[in-house]
CSV table of C-alpha atoms in Angstrom, one decimal:
chain,number,residue,atom,x,y,z
A,49,MET,CA,173.2,38.7,83.2
A,50,PRO,CA,171.3,35.5,83.3
A,51,GLY,CA,168.1,37.3,84.2
A,52,GLY,CA,168.4,40.2,81.7
A,53,ARG,CA,167.1,40.6,78.2
A,54,LEU,CA,168.8,38.7,75.4
A,55,THR,CA,171.0,40.9,73.2
A,56,HIS,CA,171.1,40.9,69.5
A,57,GLU,CA,174.5,39.2,69.6
A,58,GLU,CA,173.0,36.4,71.8
A,59,ARG,CA,170.2,36.0,69.4
A,60,ARG,CA,172.7,35.6,66.6
A,61,ARG,CA,174.4,32.9,68.6
A,62,ILE,CA,171.2,31.2,69.2
A,63,ALA,CA,170.4,31.2,65.5
A,64,ALA,CA,173.9,29.8,64.8
A,65,GLY,CA,173.5,27.1,67.4
A,66,LEU,CA,170.2,26.0,65.9
A,67,ALA,CA,171.6,26.0,62.4
A,68,ALA,CA,174.4,23.7,63.7
A,69,GLY,CA,171.9,21.3,65.2
A,70,LEU,CA,172.6,22.2,68.9
A,71,GLY,CA,170.0,21.5,71.5
A,72,TYR,CA,168.5,24.2,73.8
A,73,ALA,CA,170.7,23.0,76.7
A,74,GLU,CA,173.9,23.3,74.8
A,75,ILE,CA,173.0,26.7,73.5
A,76,ALA,CA,172.0,27.8,77.0
A,77,ARG,CA,175.4,26.6,78.5
A,78,GLU,CA,177.3,28.5,75.8
A,79,LEU,CA,175.4,31.7,76.6
A,80,GLY,CA,175.3,31.2,80.4
A,81,ARG,CA,171.5,31.4,80.3
A,82,PRO,CA,168.8,29.1,81.6
A,83,ARG,CA,167.5,26.5,79.2
A,84,SER,CA,164.0,27.8,79.6
A,85,THR,CA,165.1,31.3,78.4
A,86,ILE,CA,166.3,29.8,75.1
A,87,SER,CA,163.3,27.5,74.6
A,88,ARG,CA,160.9,30.4,75.2
A,89,GLU,CA,162.9,32.7,72.9
A,90,VAL,CA,162.8,30.2,70.0
A,91,ALA,CA,159.2,29.2,70.5
A,92,ARG,CA,157.9,32.7,70.3
A,93,ASN,CA,160.0,33.7,67.3
A,94,GLY,CA,159.4,31.1,64.6
A,95,GLY,CA,160.5,27.8,66.2
A,96,VAL,CA,163.6,25.7,65.6
A,97,ARG,CA,163.3,25.9,61.8
A,98,GLY,CA,162.0,29.5,61.5
A,99,TYR,CA,164.1,31.3,64.1
A,100,ARG,CA,166.0,34.3,62.7
A,101,ALA,CA,168.0,36.6,64.9
A,102,ASN,CA,167.1,39.9,63.2
A,103,GLN,CA,163.4,39.1,63.1
A,104,ALA,CA,163.4,38.1,66.8
A,105,GLN,CA,165.2,41.3,67.7
A,106,GLN,CA,162.6,43.4,65.8
A,107,ALA,CA,159.7,41.4,67.3
A,108,THR,CA,161.0,41.9,70.8
A,109,ALA,CA,161.5,45.7,70.3
A,110,TRP,CA,157.9,45.9,69.0
A,111,ARG,CA,156.5,44.0,71.9
A,112,ALA,CA,158.4,46.3,74.3
A,113,ARG,CA,156.9,49.4,72.6
A,114,ARG,CA,153.4,47.8,72.9
A,115,ARG,CA,153.9,47.2,76.6
A,116,LYS,CA,155.2,50.7,77.3
A,117,PRO,CA,152.6,52.8,79.1
A,118,GLY,CA,151.1,55.5,76.9
A,119,GLY,CA,152.7,54.2,73.8
A,120,HIS,CA,150.8,56.5,71.3
A,121,PRO,CA,147.9,58.0,73.3
A,122,GLU,CA,147.6,61.0,71.1
A,123,ILE,CA,147.2,59.0,67.9
A,124,PRO,CA,143.8,57.4,67.5
A,125,ALA,CA,143.1,54.5,65.2
A,126,ALA,CA,141.8,55.7,61.8
A,127,ASP,CA,138.1,55.8,60.8
A,128,THR,CA,136.9,53.8,63.8
A,129,ASP,CA,133.2,54.5,63.0
A,130,GLY,CA,132.1,54.7,66.5
A,131,ARG,CA,134.2,51.9,67.9
A,132,ASP,CA,136.5,52.5,70.8
A,133,PRO,CA,139.7,54.0,69.3
A,134,ARG,CA,141.9,52.5,72.0
A,135,THR,CA,140.6,49.1,71.5
A,136,VAL,CA,141.0,49.3,67.8
A,137,ARG,CA,144.5,50.7,68.2
A,138,GLU,CA,145.5,47.8,70.6
A,139,PHE,CA,144.2,45.3,68.1
A,140,GLU,CA,146.2,47.0,65.3
A,141,GLU,CA,149.3,46.7,67.4
A,142,ARG,CA,148.7,43.0,68.2
A,143,PHE,CA,148.0,42.4,64.5
A,144,ALA,CA,151.3,44.0,63.5
A,145,GLY,CA,153.1,42.1,66.2
A,146,MET,CA,151.8,38.8,64.9
A,147,MET,CA,153.0,39.6,61.4
A,148,ILE,CA,156.4,40.6,62.7
A,149,GLU,CA,156.7,37.3,64.7
A,150,THR,CA,155.8,35.4,61.5
A,151,GLY,CA,158.5,37.0,59.4
A,152,VAL,CA,157.1,40.3,58.1
A,153,PRO,CA,159.6,43.2,58.6
A,154,ALA,CA,158.4,45.6,61.4
A,155,MET,CA,157.6,48.7,59.4
A,156,MET,CA,155.9,46.7,56.6
A,157,ALA,CA,153.8,45.0,59.2
A,158,ARG,CA,152.8,48.3,60.9
A,159,VAL,CA,151.8,49.8,57.5
A,160,LEU,CA,149.8,46.8,56.5
A,161,ALA,CA,148.0,46.7,59.9
A,162,CYS,CA,147.0,50.3,59.4
A,163,LEU,CA,145.4,49.5,56.1
A,164,PHE,CA,143.7,46.4,57.3
A,165,THR,CA,142.0,48.0,60.2
A,166,SER,CA,140.9,51.0,58.2
A,167,ASP,CA,137.3,50.8,56.9
A,168,THR,CA,138.2,52.8,53.8
A,169,GLY,CA,141.2,50.5,53.1
A,170,SER,CA,143.2,53.4,52.0
A,171,ILE,CA,145.6,56.0,53.5
A,172,THR,CA,148.1,58.6,52.4
A,173,ALA,CA,151.8,58.7,53.1
A,174,ALA,CA,151.4,61.9,55.2
A,175,GLU,CA,148.7,60.1,57.3
A,176,LEU,CA,151.0,57.1,57.8
A,177,VAL,CA,153.9,59.4,58.9
A,178,VAL,CA,151.7,60.9,61.6
A,179,ARG,CA,150.0,57.7,62.7
A,180,LEU,CA,153.3,55.7,63.0
A,181,GLN,CA,155.6,58.6,63.9
A,182,VAL,CA,158.2,57.6,61.3
A,183,SER,CA,159.9,59.4,58.4
A,184,PRO,CA,158.5,59.6,54.9
A,185,ALA,CA,161.4,57.5,53.7
A,186,SER,CA,160.5,54.7,56.0
A,187,ILE,CA,156.9,54.7,54.6
A,188,SER,CA,158.2,54.8,51.0
A,189,LYS,CA,160.4,51.8,51.7
A,190,ALA,CA,157.6,49.8,53.4
A,191,ILE,CA,155.1,50.6,50.6
A,192,GLY,CA,157.6,49.5,47.9
A,193,TRP,CA,158.1,46.2,49.8
A,194,LEU,CA,154.4,45.6,50.1
A,195,GLU,CA,153.6,46.6,46.6
A,196,GLN,CA,156.3,44.3,45.2
A,197,ARG,CA,154.4,41.4,46.9
A,198,GLY,CA,151.0,42.4,45.6
A,199,LEU,CA,149.7,43.5,49.0
A,200,VAL,CA,149.0,47.2,48.4
A,201,GLY,CA,148.2,49.4,45.4
A,202,ARG,CA,148.4,53.1,44.9
A,203,GLU,CA,146.3,55.8,43.2
A,204,ARG,CA,146.4,59.6,42.8
A,205,ASP,CA,144.3,61.7,45.2
A,206,GLY,CA,144.8,65.2,43.8
A,207,ARG,CA,148.4,66.1,44.5
A,208,ARG,CA,148.7,63.3,47.0
A,209,GLU,CA,149.3,59.6,46.5
A,210,ARG,CA,147.0,57.3,48.3
A,211,TYR,CA,147.9,53.7,49.2
A,212,LEU,CA,145.1,51.1,49.3
A,213,ILE,CA,144.3,47.5,50.0
A,214,ASP,CA,141.2,45.8,48.6
A,215,ASP,CA,139.1,42.7,49.5
A,216,HIS,CA,141.1,40.5,47.0
A,217,VAL,CA,144.5,41.3,48.5
A,218,TRP,CA,145.5,37.8,49.3
A,219,TYR,CA,144.4,36.5,45.9
A,220,GLN,CA,146.6,39.2,44.3
A,221,SER,CA,149.5,38.4,46.6
A,222,TRP,CA,149.1,34.7,45.9
A,223,LEU,CA,149.4,35.3,42.2
A,224,ALA,CA,152.5,37.4,42.8
A,225,SER,CA,153.9,34.4,44.6
A,226,VAL,CA,153.1,32.1,41.7
A,227,GLN,CA,155.3,34.3,39.5
A,228,SER,CA,158.1,33.9,42.0
A,229,MET,CA,157.7,30.2,41.9
A,230,ALA,CA,157.9,30.3,38.1
A,231,MET,CA,161.2,32.3,38.3
A,232,TRP,CA,162.7,29.7,40.7
A,233,ALA,CA,161.6,26.8,38.5
A,234,ASP,CA,163.0,28.4,35.4
A,235,LEU,CA,166.4,29.5,36.7
A,236,THR,CA,167.1,26.3,38.6
A,237,GLN,CA,166.3,24.3,35.5
A,238,GLN,CA,168.8,26.4,33.6
A,239,GLY,CA,171.3,25.5,36.4
A,240,ALA,CA,170.5,21.8,36.0
A,241,ASP,CA,171.1,22.0,32.3
A,242,LEU,CA,174.3,23.8,32.8
A,243,LEU,CA,175.7,21.6,35.5
A,244,GLY,CA,174.5,18.4,34.0
A,245,SER,CA,171.8,16.1,35.4
A,246,ALA,CA,174.3,13.3,36.1
A,247,THR,CA,176.2,15.5,38.6
A,248,PRO,CA,175.1,15.9,42.2
A,249,ALA,CA,174.8,19.7,41.8
A,250,GLY,CA,172.8,19.3,38.6
A,251,ALA,CA,170.5,16.7,40.2
A,252,ARG,CA,169.9,19.0,43.1
A,253,MET,CA,169.1,21.9,40.8
A,254,SER,CA,166.7,19.6,38.8
A,255,ALA,CA,164.9,18.5,41.9
A,256,THR,CA,164.5,22.1,43.0
A,257,SER,CA,163.1,23.1,39.6
A,258,GLN,CA,160.6,20.2,39.7
A,259,PHE,CA,159.6,21.2,43.2
A,260,PHE,CA,158.8,24.8,42.2
A,261,GLN,CA,157.1,23.7,39.0
A,262,HIS,CA,154.8,21.4,41.0
A,263,LEU,CA,154.2,24.0,43.7
A,264,GLY,CA,153.4,26.7,41.1
A,265,ARG,CA,150.8,24.5,39.4
A,266,ASP,CA,149.2,23.7,42.8
A,267,MET,CA,149.2,27.4,43.7
A,268,VAL,CA,147.5,28.3,40.3
A,269,GLN,CA,144.8,25.7,40.9
A,270,ALA,CA,144.2,26.9,44.5
A,271,ALA,CA,143.9,30.5,43.3
A,272,GLU,CA,141.4,29.5,40.6
A,273,HIS,CA,139.4,27.5,43.1
A,274,TRP,CA,139.2,30.5,45.4
A,275,ARG,CA,138.2,32.8,42.5
A,276,GLN,CA,135.4,30.4,41.6
A,277,THR,CA,134.3,30.1,45.3
A,278,LEU,CA,134.3,33.9,45.6
A,279,SER,CA,132.3,34.4,42.5
A,280,THR,CA,129.5,32.1,43.9
A,281,ARG,CA,129.2,34.3,46.9
A,282,THR,CA,128.7,37.6,45.0
């Protein structure tokens, strides 16, 4: 129905239409939807260049859970230190929702939001299971994804494993991204050498390698600048 919610299939067709260079009006006609529905959908889920059907579907489901009355009334936000638990919880959900809308998978965003809004900056898997009402396997997968990107660490707490986030999390994540840039630069240069710089494919690979080399150098300089800035504040 024109006035109903967009389905996952419709979001896939929107993404395909955008990739093909279609305008909002053309996509709307194909789906039998108002143009305004398409424009709002794209604007709130990454824009023309960043729209992804799966991420848009996840973000919409998360927003619907946030709006549902009594979403998780029995689960207070952790270590609120005298602050209103409901207010903290609402911010935690808005924070996770923002991350989802900007490309972070839903479960990873919810775990990261829990850590960020905790004064201790640490939490166990069992605590996350209770707070987020999900399975231990979901938590394990989310932690693995976040750890790979340098966003969380882990330490032993007796028999339990505790996940933590520190004040330098973005610096650490940035350095992890630098390593990714180096991998891109190295492998695409290998591709350029293999395909030959005189060929269109080889030239494309070479330009890609140069881009990531340049980006990696800039990222290293930015990280060092931040480290120096931070050291002057302490």
